[in-house]
Coordinates of C-alpha atoms in Angstrom, one line a residue:
M220 CA 110.7 78.8 156.9
I221 CA 107.9 81.1 156.1
R222 CA 105.2 80.0 153.8
T223 CA 104.4 82.3 150.8
G224 CA 100.7 82.1 151.1
A225 CA 100.9 83.2 154.8
F226 CA 103.4 85.9 154.1
L227 CA 101.2 87.4 151.4
R228 CA 98.2 87.3 153.6
R229 CA 100.0 89.0 156.4
L230 CA 101.3 91.7 153.9
A231 CA 97.8 92.3 152.6
D232 CA 96.3 92.6 156.1
D233 CA 99.1 94.9 157.4
T234 CA 98.6 98.4 156.1
A235 CA 101.7 100.0 157.8
G236 CA 104.5 100.7 155.3
N237 CA 102.7 99.2 152.4
A238 CA 103.0 102.4 150.3
L239 CA 106.6 101.9 149.7
M240 CA 106.2 98.2 148.6
L241 CA 103.4 99.0 146.3
T242 CA 105.3 101.9 144.8
A243 CA 108.3 99.7 144.2
A244 CA 106.1 97.0 142.7
A245 CA 104.4 99.4 140.4
L246 CA 107.7 100.9 139.1
V247 CA 108.5 98.1 136.7
P248 CA 105.1 98.0 134.8
L249 CA 105.1 101.7 134.7
T250 CA 108.6 101.8 133.3
I251 CA 107.5 99.3 130.6
L252 CA 104.4 101.5 129.7
V253 CA 106.4 104.7 129.5
G254 CA 109.2 103.0 127.6
S255 CA 106.9 101.5 125.1
A256 CA 105.2 104.8 124.5
V257 CA 108.5 106.6 123.9
D258 CA 110.0 103.9 121.7
L259 CA 106.8 103.2 119.7
S260 CA 106.4 106.9 119.1
V261 CA 110.0 107.1 117.7
A262 CA 109.3 104.0 115.7
Y263 CA 106.0 105.5 114.2
M264 CA 107.8 108.7 113.2
A265 CA 110.5 106.8 111.5
Q266 CA 107.9 104.7 109.7
A267 CA 106.2 107.8 108.4
K268 CA 109.6 109.1 107.1
L269 CA 110.1 105.6 105.5
Q270 CA 106.8 105.8 103.9
N271 CA 107.5 109.2 102.4
A272 CA 110.8 108.1 101.1
C273 CA 109.3 105.0 99.5
D274 CA 106.5 106.9 97.9
S275 CA 108.9 109.5 96.5
A276 CA 111.3 106.8 95.3
V277 CA 108.7 104.8 93.3
L278 CA 107.2 108.0 91.8
A279 CA 110.7 109.1 90.6
G280 CA 111.5 105.7 89.4
R281 CA 108.3 105.5 87.4
Q282 CA 108.6 109.0 86.0
S283 CA 112.1 108.2 84.7
M284 CA 111.0 105.1 82.8
Q285 CA 110.5 105.3 79.1
G286 CA 107.6 103.0 78.3
T287 CA 107.3 99.9 80.4
D288 CA 110.9 98.7 80.7
L289 CA 112.5 99.0 84.2
K290 CA 116.2 99.6 83.7
K291 CA 119.3 100.0 85.9
G292 CA 119.1 103.8 85.4
N293 CA 115.5 103.9 86.7
R294 CA 116.4 101.8 89.7
D295 CA 119.3 104.1 90.4
E296 CA 117.1 107.2 90.3
A297 CA 114.6 105.6 92.6
Q298 CA 117.3 104.6 95.0
K299 CA 118.8 108.2 94.8
F300 CA 115.3 109.6 95.8
F301 CA 115.0 107.1 98.6
D302 CA 118.5 107.8 100.0
F303 CA 117.9 111.4 100.0
N304 CA 114.5 111.2 101.7
F305 CA 115.3 108.6 104.4
T306 CA 118.8 108.9 105.8
S307 CA 119.7 106.3 108.3
A308 CA 121.1 109.0 110.6
S309 CA 117.9 111.1 110.8
A310 CA 115.8 108.2 111.8
N311 CA 118.7 106.4 113.8
A312 CA 117.8 103.4 111.7
R313 CA 119.8 100.2 111.0
N314 CA 119.5 97.5 108.3
V315 CA 117.7 99.9 105.9
R316 CA 116.5 98.1 102.8
F317 CA 114.7 99.4 99.7
D318 CA 113.6 96.8 97.1
L319 CA 112.0 98.0 93.8
E320 CA 110.3 95.7 91.3
Q321 CA 108.0 95.9 88.3
N322 CA 104.6 94.5 88.9
P323 CA 104.4 91.4 86.9
D324 CA 100.7 91.7 86.2
D325 CA 100.9 95.4 85.2
R326 CA 104.2 96.5 83.6
Q327 CA 103.0 100.2 84.0
E328 CA 103.3 99.8 87.8
L329 CA 106.2 99.8 90.0
V330 CA 106.0 98.3 93.6
A331 CA 108.5 98.7 96.3
T332 CA 109.1 97.5 99.9
A333 CA 111.2 99.5 102.4
S334 CA 112.2 98.3 105.8
A335 CA 114.5 99.2 108.7
D336 CA 115.2 98.5 112.3
V337 CA 114.8 101.3 114.8
P338 CA 116.8 101.0 117.9
T339 CA 115.0 101.5 121.3
S340 CA 116.1 103.6 124.2
I341 CA 114.2 102.5 127.1
M342 CA 112.8 99.2 126.0
A343 CA 116.4 98.0 125.5
I344 CA 116.5 97.5 129.3
F345 CA 113.9 94.8 129.0
G346 CA 115.6 93.0 126.0
F347 CA 113.9 94.8 123.1
E348 CA 117.0 96.2 121.2
T349 CA 115.2 97.2 118.0
L350 CA 111.7 97.5 116.5
P351 CA 111.4 96.5 113.0
I352 CA 109.4 98.7 110.6
S353 CA 108.4 98.1 107.0
V354 CA 106.2 99.8 104.3
N355 CA 104.9 99.1 100.8
C356 CA 104.4 101.5 98.1
D357 CA 103.6 101.6 94.4
A358 CA 103.3 104.0 91.5
K359 CA 101.6 103.6 88.2
R360 CA 101.7 105.8 85.2
D361 CA 98.5 105.8 83.4
Q362 CA 97.7 108.3 80.8
A363 CA 94.0 108.8 80.1
H364 CA 92.8 110.0 76.8
N365 CA 92.1 113.6 76.9
D366 CA 89.7 115.5 74.6
I367 CA 90.5 119.0 73.7
V368 CA 87.9 121.3 72.4
L369 CA 88.7 124.6 70.8
V370 CA 85.7 127.0 70.6
L371 CA 85.9 130.0 68.3
D372 CA 83.4 132.7 67.9
V373 CA 83.4 133.9 64.4
T374 CA 80.2 135.9 64.5
G375 CA 80.1 139.7 64.1
S376 CA 79.8 140.1 67.8
M377 CA 83.6 139.9 68.1
A378 CA 83.9 143.2 66.2
D379 CA 81.9 145.2 68.6
V380 CA 83.7 147.4 71.2
P381 CA 82.8 146.4 74.8
S382 CA 80.7 149.1 76.6
G383 CA 83.1 151.5 78.4
G384 CA 86.2 149.9 76.8
V385 CA 88.5 150.6 74.0
M386 CA 89.2 148.0 71.3
R387 CA 92.7 147.0 70.7
R388 CA 94.3 145.0 68.1
S389 CA 96.1 142.0 69.2
F390 CA 98.0 141.4 65.9
P391 CA 99.6 144.2 63.9

């Protein structure tokens, strides 16, 4: 029976034919790195789509509200916008959830959480079947007071014709 320590020492000392062994040993970590990069980039793209859908949904839901009462119609409007902007097929996502609530501290604000599971392609070989993604979003309708100022020039200068121009009457 060969001792493991002696075998590894002989393997390290013997340089003939080591290239194949080192390449074979490096393939597994390399596959994990490449697989992680590919699958994470897909997950990040899906998360960006999920964030856009969540943002548009809370904006639509808040815009459809009359006052500060969140009703079923407002929830349906938000869900419709979410479903339109994030289709499970486009992101190949599973277990897609969109939860819309009214902020209990500020009834002018809607808050939502969206989540999904994105299946992996390469990392599934190593036991990672899906990558969970989730986003948070909120929308608040706040109407600031606007001051409107109307300035009228009632001096005689308004009766003068501009130089090089013709005066026209606006009203008959």
